[in-house]
């Protein structure tokens, strides 16, 4: 076989056996996989890139009469109906018998499940065709990661009964997970909102079927009823000063603060205590889901092993106090949210295991951002950050070194 000269020719070559498939679902999955290669390599908005590719493909293949070419045109038009020219694509005279079933599915169930911490939610919807020519009942699953604010993976497969049964069993056997039926309008809204963020990423998450199944997931979401309302824009300051004051006061009066000896900190420790608490709240405010009560092993790891080293300058007293503050706050937050005892224990054990690595990162400073490293250097040399003349003098004295470091970075 000759090497295809254009991406469109490559698609036609890859789809040469599409008419041999047994049902519409198989054809839709093949089409989505082919479009997944476009989605994976796109450098700008990936969903737009797929739409543009399908529009270009339909325009470039208008005169093709081979059954495979007319069939894959129909598949693409049903998967991406908003692409230019998609509405004009008709089922060909030599098309497989399942061609008029493409995309003609009905929702048979919608569900959600996830971990009690709120780190991740998976949305699951099941769909069926009207007959065997369409294909078997199948499931669509989308994994939303609330810590990074994206749809981390998607999957379409079946049989739907088996997928749903496995999920139900998994959740029934794990007290740290939950399962419920979900309003399909909420499912569509949440998955679409997070997929839009994923579509704009410069680099996709690692392993999974995100690229290969993205187009088919979009087609299935379009079958669901539209969300009733849009998500309200995030406030400019998700944790304003007055709310922070209340949160800190209520925490310091809690049993958890007492258990970790934070309620009776001496005058020498008060500055570090309140600084550490401010960092805990600053980190919560930096998340796309800025809930200061949502703590988990994953959130604690993001904070202690990454965020705090990039964003804050700790002295030795702050570093000594911070793990205890995080343990106390996470236990308090878990109680406020009504988490099971196993969740408390798991988070506390995870934080304890992180402490040696936290200390190592604090000692080496290897994860400091350039700005944080500069502030740390100023403090180490005794420069008053509130004295403009002292800052100017330090910059002048270190101008050459700073220029060398910037040029080498």
GROMACS .gro file of C-alpha atoms in nm:
model
  409
    1UNK     CA    1   0.000   0.000   0.000
    2UNK     CA    2   0.134   0.343  -0.096
    3UNK     CA    3   0.214   0.591   0.179
    4UNK     CA    4  -0.078   0.837   0.224
    5UNK     CA    5   0.007   1.186   0.101
    6UNK     CA    6  -0.227   1.378   0.333
    7UNK     CA    7  -0.386   1.324   0.677
    8UNK     CA    8  -0.719   1.277   0.502
    9UNK     CA    9  -0.576   1.000   0.287
   10UNK     CA   10  -0.432   0.842   0.600
   11UNK     CA   11  -0.779   0.840   0.758
   12UNK     CA   12  -0.931   0.683   0.449
   13UNK     CA   13  -0.665   0.415   0.454
   14UNK     CA   14  -0.721   0.342   0.823
   15UNK     CA   15  -1.097   0.324   0.770
   16UNK     CA   16  -1.084   0.098   0.465
   17UNK     CA   17  -1.258  -0.187   0.649
   18UNK     CA   18  -1.524   0.021   0.821
   19UNK     CA   19  -1.803  -0.138   0.614
   20UNK     CA   20  -1.708  -0.480   0.754
   21UNK     CA   21  -1.795  -0.381   1.109
   22UNK     CA   22  -2.099  -0.545   1.265
   23UNK     CA   23  -2.278  -0.252   1.426
   24UNK     CA   24  -2.299   0.123   1.457
   25UNK     CA   25  -2.124   0.128   1.795
   26UNK     CA   26  -1.815  -0.040   1.650
   27UNK     CA   27  -1.808   0.219   1.371
   28UNK     CA   28  -1.848   0.508   1.616
   29UNK     CA   29  -1.564   0.373   1.830
   30UNK     CA   30  -1.342   0.340   1.522
   31UNK     CA   31  -1.426   0.693   1.413
   32UNK     CA   32  -1.357   0.833   1.759
   33UNK     CA   33  -1.023   0.653   1.772
   34UNK     CA   34  -0.922   0.801   1.435
   35UNK     CA   35  -1.019   1.150   1.551
   36UNK     CA   36  -0.830   1.083   1.874
   37UNK     CA   37  -0.502   1.114   1.686
   38UNK     CA   38  -0.602   1.469   1.588
   39UNK     CA   39  -0.709   1.549   1.944
   40UNK     CA   40  -0.385   1.415   2.091
   41UNK     CA   41  -0.147   1.621   1.876
   42UNK     CA   42  -0.345   1.947   1.859
   43UNK     CA   43  -0.148   2.247   1.985
   44UNK     CA   44  -0.446   2.476   2.039
   45UNK     CA   45  -0.800   2.400   2.157
   46UNK     CA   46  -0.830   2.028   2.092
   47UNK     CA   47  -1.206   2.014   2.043
   48UNK     CA   48  -1.183   2.297   1.788
   49UNK     CA   49  -0.901   2.113   1.614
   50UNK     CA   50  -1.118   1.803   1.577
   51UNK     CA   51  -1.409   2.006   1.443
   52UNK     CA   52  -1.183   2.178   1.191
   53UNK     CA   53  -1.032   1.847   1.085
   54UNK     CA   54  -1.373   1.687   1.031
   55UNK     CA   55  -1.489   1.991   0.834
   56UNK     CA   56  -1.179   1.976   0.617
   57UNK     CA   57  -1.211   1.601   0.572
   58UNK     CA   58  -1.573   1.626   0.462
   59UNK     CA   59  -1.487   1.899   0.213
   60UNK     CA   60  -1.189   1.707   0.075
   61UNK     CA   61  -1.379   1.380   0.030
   62UNK     CA   62  -1.706   1.508  -0.117
   63UNK     CA   63  -1.648   1.330  -0.449
   64UNK     CA   64  -1.538   0.999  -0.301
   65UNK     CA   65  -1.777   0.720  -0.394
   66UNK     CA   66  -1.615   0.413  -0.239
   67UNK     CA   67  -1.833   0.256   0.029
   68UNK     CA   68  -1.565   0.289   0.296
   69UNK     CA   69  -1.516   0.660   0.220
   70UNK     CA   70  -1.886   0.747   0.224
   71UNK     CA   71  -1.935   0.544   0.541
   72UNK     CA   72  -1.654   0.706   0.741
   73UNK     CA   73  -1.782   1.044   0.625
   74UNK     CA   74  -2.118   0.956   0.779
   75UNK     CA   75  -1.952   0.834   1.099
   76UNK     CA   76  -1.754   1.157   1.139
   77UNK     CA   77  -2.062   1.369   1.063
   78UNK     CA   78  -2.261   1.194   1.337
   79UNK     CA   79  -1.978   1.214   1.590
   80UNK     CA   80  -1.907   1.583   1.526
   81UNK     CA   81  -2.236   1.727   1.394
   82UNK     CA   82  -2.124   2.085   1.454
   83UNK     CA   83  -1.839   2.051   1.200
   84UNK     CA   84  -1.874   2.244   0.875
   85UNK     CA   85  -2.062   2.039   0.619
   86UNK     CA   86  -2.172   1.767   0.864
   87UNK     CA   87  -2.542   1.844   0.832
   88UNK     CA   88  -2.529   1.786   0.456
   89UNK     CA   89  -2.380   1.435   0.480
   90UNK     CA   90  -2.630   1.165   0.387
   91UNK     CA   91  -2.610   0.788   0.422
   92UNK     CA   92  -2.466   0.641   0.101
   93UNK     CA   93  -2.649   0.396  -0.122
   94UNK     CA   94  -2.390   0.123  -0.052
   95UNK     CA   95  -2.368   0.197   0.320
   96UNK     CA   96  -2.378  -0.087   0.575
   97UNK     CA   97  -2.723  -0.164   0.720
   98UNK     CA   98  -2.631  -0.009   1.053
   99UNK     CA   99  -2.549   0.335   0.906
  100UNK     CA  100  -2.881   0.497   0.992
  101UNK     CA  101  -2.837   0.388   1.356
  102UNK     CA  102  -2.523   0.599   1.405
  103UNK     CA  103  -2.569   0.820   1.709
  104UNK     CA  104  -2.930   0.716   1.760
  105UNK     CA  105  -2.911   0.608   2.123
  106UNK     CA  106  -3.125   0.670   2.429
  107UNK     CA  107  -3.014   0.717   2.788
  108UNK     CA  108  -3.087   0.418   3.012
  109UNK     CA  109  -2.923   0.533   3.337
  110UNK     CA  110  -2.704   0.805   3.486
  111UNK     CA  111  -2.489   0.775   3.799
  112UNK     CA  112  -2.200   0.927   3.990
  113UNK     CA  113  -1.946   0.781   4.230
  114UNK     CA  114  -1.628   0.894   4.398
  115UNK     CA  115  -1.418   0.914   4.712
  116UNK     CA  116  -1.549   1.062   5.036
  117UNK     CA  117  -1.270   1.320   5.042
  118UNK     CA  118  -1.397   1.487   4.725
  119UNK     CA  119  -1.075   1.442   4.531
  120UNK     CA  120  -1.240   1.275   4.233
  121UNK     CA  121  -1.588   1.210   4.095
  122UNK     CA  122  -1.664   0.966   3.816
  123UNK     CA  123  -1.979   1.014   3.610
  124UNK     CA  124  -2.132   0.711   3.443
  125UNK     CA  125  -2.413   0.704   3.186
  126UNK     CA  126  -2.552   0.401   3.003
  127UNK     CA  127  -2.700   0.409   2.654
  128UNK     CA  128  -2.887   0.171   2.425
  129UNK     CA  129  -2.979   0.156   2.057
  130UNK     CA  130  -3.322   0.041   1.947
  131UNK     CA  131  -3.198  -0.282   1.788
  132UNK     CA  132  -2.896  -0.506   1.736
  133UNK     CA  133  -2.783  -0.320   1.426
  134UNK     CA  134  -2.700  -0.028   1.651
  135UNK     CA  135  -2.504  -0.241   1.893
  136UNK     CA  136  -2.510  -0.345   2.258
  137UNK     CA  137  -2.601  -0.129   2.553
  138UNK     CA  138  -2.283   0.048   2.659
  139UNK     CA  139  -2.144   0.281   2.923
  140UNK     CA  140  -1.970   0.617   2.916
  141UNK     CA  141  -1.749   0.701   3.214
  142UNK     CA  142  -1.576   1.035   3.278
  143UNK     CA  143  -1.331   1.085   3.565
  144UNK     CA  144  -1.323   1.440   3.704
  145UNK     CA  145  -1.027   1.534   3.924
  146UNK     CA  146  -1.130   1.819   4.153
  147UNK     CA  147  -0.776   1.888   4.276
  148UNK     CA  148  -0.655   1.988   3.930
  149UNK     CA  149  -0.995   2.082   3.788
  150UNK     CA  150  -1.002   1.869   3.473
  151UNK     CA  151  -1.166   1.564   3.321
  152UNK     CA  152  -0.871   1.332   3.370
  153UNK     CA  153  -0.995   1.039   3.163
  154UNK     CA  154  -1.298   0.918   2.969
  155UNK     CA  155  -1.405   0.574   2.855
  156UNK     CA  156  -1.677   0.422   2.639
  157UNK     CA  157  -1.730   0.046   2.647
  158UNK     CA  158  -1.947  -0.236   2.762
  159UNK     CA  159  -2.146  -0.432   2.826
  160UNK     CA  160  -2.314  -0.161   3.030
  161UNK     CA  161  -2.453  -0.407   3.283
  162UNK     CA  162  -2.106  -0.542   3.359
  163UNK     CA  163  -1.948  -0.195   3.392
  164UNK     CA  164  -2.225  -0.075   3.620
  165UNK     CA  165  -2.215  -0.391   3.827
  166UNK     CA  166  -1.841  -0.363   3.881
  167UNK     CA  167  -1.873  -0.003   3.994
  168UNK     CA  168  -2.157  -0.082   4.234
  169UNK     CA  169  -1.959  -0.370   4.385
  170UNK     CA  170  -1.644  -0.162   4.422
  171UNK     CA  171  -1.829   0.113   4.607
  172UNK     CA  172  -2.021  -0.131   4.826
  173UNK     CA  173  -1.693  -0.288   4.942
  174UNK     CA  174  -1.514   0.038   5.023
  175UNK     CA  175  -1.644   0.269   5.295
  176UNK     CA  176  -1.432   0.552   5.155
  177UNK     CA  177  -1.632   0.563   4.832
  178UNK     CA  178  -1.991   0.653   4.750
  179UNK     CA  179  -2.235   0.578   4.467
  180UNK     CA  180  -2.563   0.741   4.365
  181UNK     CA  181  -2.798   0.794   4.078
  182UNK     CA  182  -2.730   1.130   3.915
  183UNK     CA  183  -2.947   1.384   3.738
  184UNK     CA  184  -2.844   1.357   3.370
  185UNK     CA  185  -2.851   1.736   3.342
  186UNK     CA  186  -2.594   1.761   3.622
  187UNK     CA  187  -2.386   1.483   3.464
  188UNK     CA  188  -2.377   1.660   3.129
  189UNK     CA  189  -2.296   1.995   3.285
  190UNK     CA  190  -2.014   1.872   3.508
  191UNK     CA  191  -1.847   1.652   3.249
  192UNK     CA  192  -1.878   1.913   2.973
  193UNK     CA  193  -1.738   2.187   3.197
  194UNK     CA  194  -1.433   1.988   3.297
  195UNK     CA  195  -1.378   1.848   2.949
  196UNK     CA  196  -1.363   2.203   2.815
  197UNK     CA  197  -1.068   2.267   3.049
  198UNK     CA  198  -0.899   1.943   2.944
  199UNK     CA  199  -0.946   2.036   2.577
  200UNK     CA  200  -0.733   2.345   2.635
  201UNK     CA  201  -0.440   2.171   2.806
  202UNK     CA  202  -0.101   2.192   2.640
  203UNK     CA  203  -0.028   1.838   2.755
  204UNK     CA  204  -0.285   1.568   2.819
  205UNK     CA  205  -0.288   1.343   3.127
  206UNK     CA  206  -0.094   1.019   3.088
  207UNK     CA  207  -0.234   0.675   3.029
  208UNK     CA  208  -0.602   0.625   2.951
  209UNK     CA  209  -0.850   0.651   2.668
  210UNK     CA  210  -0.906   1.027   2.683
  211UNK     CA  211  -0.792   1.098   2.326
  212UNK     CA  212  -0.939   0.789   2.160
  213UNK     CA  213  -1.283   0.820   2.323
  214UNK     CA  214  -1.320   1.200   2.346
  215UNK     CA  215  -1.528   1.244   2.029
  216UNK     CA  216  -1.769   0.965   2.120
  217UNK     CA  217  -1.809   1.100   2.473
  218UNK     CA  218  -1.898   1.438   2.326
  219UNK     CA  219  -2.161   1.275   2.105
  220UNK     CA  220  -2.311   1.088   2.399
  221UNK     CA  221  -2.321   1.398   2.619
  222UNK     CA  222  -2.518   1.573   2.346
  223UNK     CA  223  -2.793   1.311   2.388
  224UNK     CA  224  -2.849   1.415   2.751
  225UNK     CA  225  -3.079   1.700   2.852
  226UNK     CA  226  -2.904   2.035   2.874
  227UNK     CA  227  -2.801   2.165   3.219
  228UNK     CA  228  -3.061   2.388   3.380
  229UNK     CA  229  -2.818   2.665   3.465
  230UNK     CA  230  -2.458   2.762   3.414
  231UNK     CA  231  -2.201   2.749   3.693
  232UNK     CA  232  -2.164   3.083   3.871
  233UNK     CA  233  -1.825   3.249   3.816
  234UNK     CA  234  -1.574   3.200   4.094
  235UNK     CA  235  -1.543   3.495   4.333
  236UNK     CA  236  -1.230   3.709   4.311
  237UNK     CA  237  -1.146   3.617   4.671
  238UNK     CA  238  -1.289   3.276   4.766
  239UNK     CA  239  -1.168   3.315   5.126
  240UNK     CA  240  -1.204   3.680   5.231
  241UNK     CA  241  -1.039   3.807   5.548
  242UNK     CA  242  -1.350   3.801   5.765
  243UNK     CA  243  -1.419   3.437   5.680
  244UNK     CA  244  -1.055   3.345   5.746
  245UNK     CA  245  -1.077   3.504   6.088
  246UNK     CA  246  -1.383   3.297   6.177
  247UNK     CA  247  -1.229   2.976   6.043
  248UNK     CA  248  -0.910   3.020   6.243
  249UNK     CA  249  -1.096   3.113   6.562
  250UNK     CA  250  -1.328   2.814   6.537
  251UNK     CA  251  -1.041   2.579   6.462
  252UNK     CA  252  -0.832   2.695   6.757
  253UNK     CA  253  -1.132   2.630   6.984
  254UNK     CA  254  -1.173   2.275   6.851
  255UNK     CA  255  -1.085   1.940   7.005
  256UNK     CA  256  -0.843   1.877   6.719
  257UNK     CA  257  -0.643   2.192   6.792
  258UNK     CA  258  -0.624   2.085   7.155
  259UNK     CA  259  -0.514   1.733   7.062
  260UNK     CA  260  -0.218   1.869   6.866
  261UNK     CA  261  -0.133   2.132   7.128
  262UNK     CA  262  -0.223   2.424   6.900
  263UNK     CA  263  -0.479   2.586   7.128
  264UNK     CA  264  -0.225   2.682   7.390
  265UNK     CA  265   0.068   2.800   7.180
  266UNK     CA  266   0.296   3.035   7.370
  267UNK     CA  267   0.374   3.389   7.264
  268UNK     CA  268   0.693   3.273   7.095
  269UNK     CA  269   0.497   3.031   6.876
  270UNK     CA  270   0.190   3.240   6.792
  271UNK     CA  271   0.343   3.406   6.486
  272UNK     CA  272   0.440   3.071   6.334
  273UNK     CA  273   0.103   2.918   6.422
  274UNK     CA  274  -0.096   3.191   6.249
  275UNK     CA  275   0.142   3.197   5.954
  276UNK     CA  276   0.099   2.820   5.908
  277UNK     CA  277  -0.279   2.853   5.929
  278UNK     CA  278  -0.271   3.131   5.671
  279UNK     CA  279  -0.077   2.901   5.438
  280UNK     CA  280  -0.335   2.626   5.482
  281UNK     CA  281  -0.609   2.870   5.383
  282UNK     CA  282  -0.404   3.022   5.100
  283UNK     CA  283  -0.358   2.676   4.952
  284UNK     CA  284  -0.729   2.600   4.973
  285UNK     CA  285  -0.806   2.931   4.801
  286UNK     CA  286  -0.565   2.845   4.519
  287UNK     CA  287  -0.756   2.531   4.421
  288UNK     CA  288  -1.026   2.536   4.155
  289UNK     CA  289  -1.258   2.395   4.423
  290UNK     CA  290  -1.158   2.632   4.707
  291UNK     CA  291  -1.312   2.452   5.003
  292UNK     CA  292  -1.092   2.482   5.315
  293UNK     CA  293  -1.265   2.177   5.463
  294UNK     CA  294  -1.172   1.948   5.173
  295UNK     CA  295  -0.854   1.775   5.289
  296UNK     CA  296  -0.730   1.431   5.193
  297UNK     CA  297  -0.401   1.243   5.155
  298UNK     CA  298  -0.379   1.383   4.801
  299UNK     CA  299  -0.446   1.743   4.904
  300UNK     CA  300  -0.201   1.716   5.194
  301UNK     CA  301   0.064   1.585   4.955
  302UNK     CA  302   0.009   1.871   4.712
  303UNK     CA  303   0.046   2.117   4.998
  304UNK     CA  304   0.335   1.973   5.201
  305UNK     CA  305   0.545   1.834   4.917
  306UNK     CA  306   0.493   2.095   4.648
  307UNK     CA  307   0.286   2.410   4.696
  308UNK     CA  308   0.432   2.537   5.022
  309UNK     CA  309   0.790   2.506   4.894
  310UNK     CA  310   0.709   2.704   4.579
  311UNK     CA  311   0.495   2.969   4.741
  312UNK     CA  312   0.624   3.037   5.093
  313UNK     CA  313   0.944   3.113   5.279
  314UNK     CA  314   0.951   2.917   5.605
  315UNK     CA  315   1.188   2.972   5.891
  316UNK     CA  316   1.288   2.683   6.114
  317UNK     CA  317   1.001   2.748   6.358
  318UNK     CA  318   0.743   2.753   6.076
  319UNK     CA  319   0.880   2.430   5.931
  320UNK     CA  320   0.870   2.260   6.269
  321UNK     CA  321   0.509   2.363   6.331
  322UNK     CA  322   0.354   2.315   5.986
  323UNK     CA  323   0.306   1.932   5.983
  324UNK     CA  324   0.122   1.946   6.318
  325UNK     CA  325  -0.099   2.227   6.193
  326UNK     CA  326  -0.185   2.029   5.881
  327UNK     CA  327  -0.265   1.717   6.086
  328UNK     CA  328  -0.487   1.917   6.320
  329UNK     CA  329  -0.663   2.109   6.043
  330UNK     CA  330  -0.725   1.799   5.828
  331UNK     CA  331  -0.875   1.614   6.127
  332UNK     CA  332  -1.094   1.914   6.211
  333UNK     CA  333  -1.204   1.953   5.848
  334UNK     CA  334  -1.287   1.584   5.822
  335UNK     CA  335  -1.508   1.604   6.130
  336UNK     CA  336  -1.682   1.912   5.994
  337UNK     CA  337  -1.765   1.720   5.676
  338UNK     CA  338  -1.875   1.407   5.861
  339UNK     CA  339  -1.614   1.176   5.711
  340UNK     CA  340  -1.585   0.820   5.847
  341UNK     CA  341  -1.317   0.739   6.103
  342UNK     CA  342  -1.119   0.542   5.844
  343UNK     CA  343  -1.081   0.861   5.637
  344UNK     CA  344  -0.941   1.047   5.940
  345UNK     CA  345  -0.690   0.771   6.006
  346UNK     CA  346  -0.583   0.740   5.644
  347UNK     CA  347  -0.518   1.112   5.606
  348UNK     CA  348  -0.332   1.142   5.935
  349UNK     CA  349  -0.113   0.841   5.856
  350UNK     CA  350  -0.037   0.980   5.510
  351UNK     CA  351   0.069   1.317   5.653
  352UNK     CA  352   0.294   1.147   5.907
  353UNK     CA  353   0.461   0.954   5.627
  354UNK     CA  354   0.518   1.277   5.433
  355UNK     CA  355   0.705   1.456   5.711
  356UNK     CA  356   1.056   1.322   5.631
  357UNK     CA  357   1.019   1.424   5.265
  358UNK     CA  358   0.877   1.761   5.368
  359UNK     CA  359   1.182   1.817   5.589
  360UNK     CA  360   1.418   1.713   5.310
  361UNK     CA  361   1.256   1.952   5.062
  362UNK     CA  362   1.264   2.231   5.318
  363UNK     CA  363   1.632   2.166   5.382
  364UNK     CA  364   1.740   2.145   5.017
  365UNK     CA  365   1.510   2.416   4.882
  366UNK     CA  366   1.500   2.229   4.552
  367UNK     CA  367   1.136   2.309   4.481
  368UNK     CA  368   1.151   2.677   4.557
  369UNK     CA  369   1.038   2.904   4.278
  370UNK     CA  370   1.287   3.173   4.169
  371UNK     CA  371   1.085   3.437   4.353
  372UNK     CA  372   1.067   3.233   4.673
  373UNK     CA  373   1.437   3.153   4.653
  374UNK     CA  374   1.518   3.523   4.616
  375UNK     CA  375   1.311   3.616   4.922
  376UNK     CA  376   1.474   3.336   5.121
  377UNK     CA  377   1.817   3.468   5.024
  378UNK     CA  378   1.724   3.821   5.131
  379UNK     CA  379   1.603   3.700   5.467
  380UNK     CA  380   1.911   3.482   5.514
  381UNK     CA  381   2.130   3.787   5.457
  382UNK     CA  382   1.930   3.996   5.702
  383UNK     CA  383   1.781   4.236   5.446
  384UNK     CA  384   1.467   4.415   5.567
  385UNK     CA  385   1.202   4.347   5.304
  386UNK     CA  386   1.014   4.660   5.415
  387UNK     CA  387   1.314   4.886   5.350
  388UNK     CA  388   1.325   4.997   4.982
  389UNK     CA  389   1.676   5.139   5.018
  390UNK     CA  390   1.805   4.812   5.165
  391UNK     CA  391   1.643   4.617   4.883
  392UNK     CA  392   1.793   4.847   4.617
  393UNK     CA  393   2.136   4.816   4.775
  394UNK     CA  394   2.115   4.439   4.782
  395UNK     CA  395   2.002   4.423   4.417
  396UNK     CA  396   2.288   4.654   4.312
  397UNK     CA  397   2.543   4.449   4.502
  398UNK     CA  398   2.415   4.124   4.350
  399UNK     CA  399   2.328   4.251   4.001
  400UNK     CA  400   2.594   4.049   3.819
  401UNK     CA  401   2.513   3.725   4.002
  402UNK     CA  402   2.141   3.769   3.939
  403UNK     CA  403   2.207   3.834   3.569
  404UNK     CA  404   2.424   3.522   3.547
  405UNK     CA  405   2.158   3.311   3.716
  406UNK     CA  406   1.885   3.445   3.489
  407UNK     CA  407   2.093   3.377   3.181
  408UNK     CA  408   2.167   3.022   3.293
  409UNK     CA  409   1.806   2.937   3.377
   0.00000   0.00000   0.00000
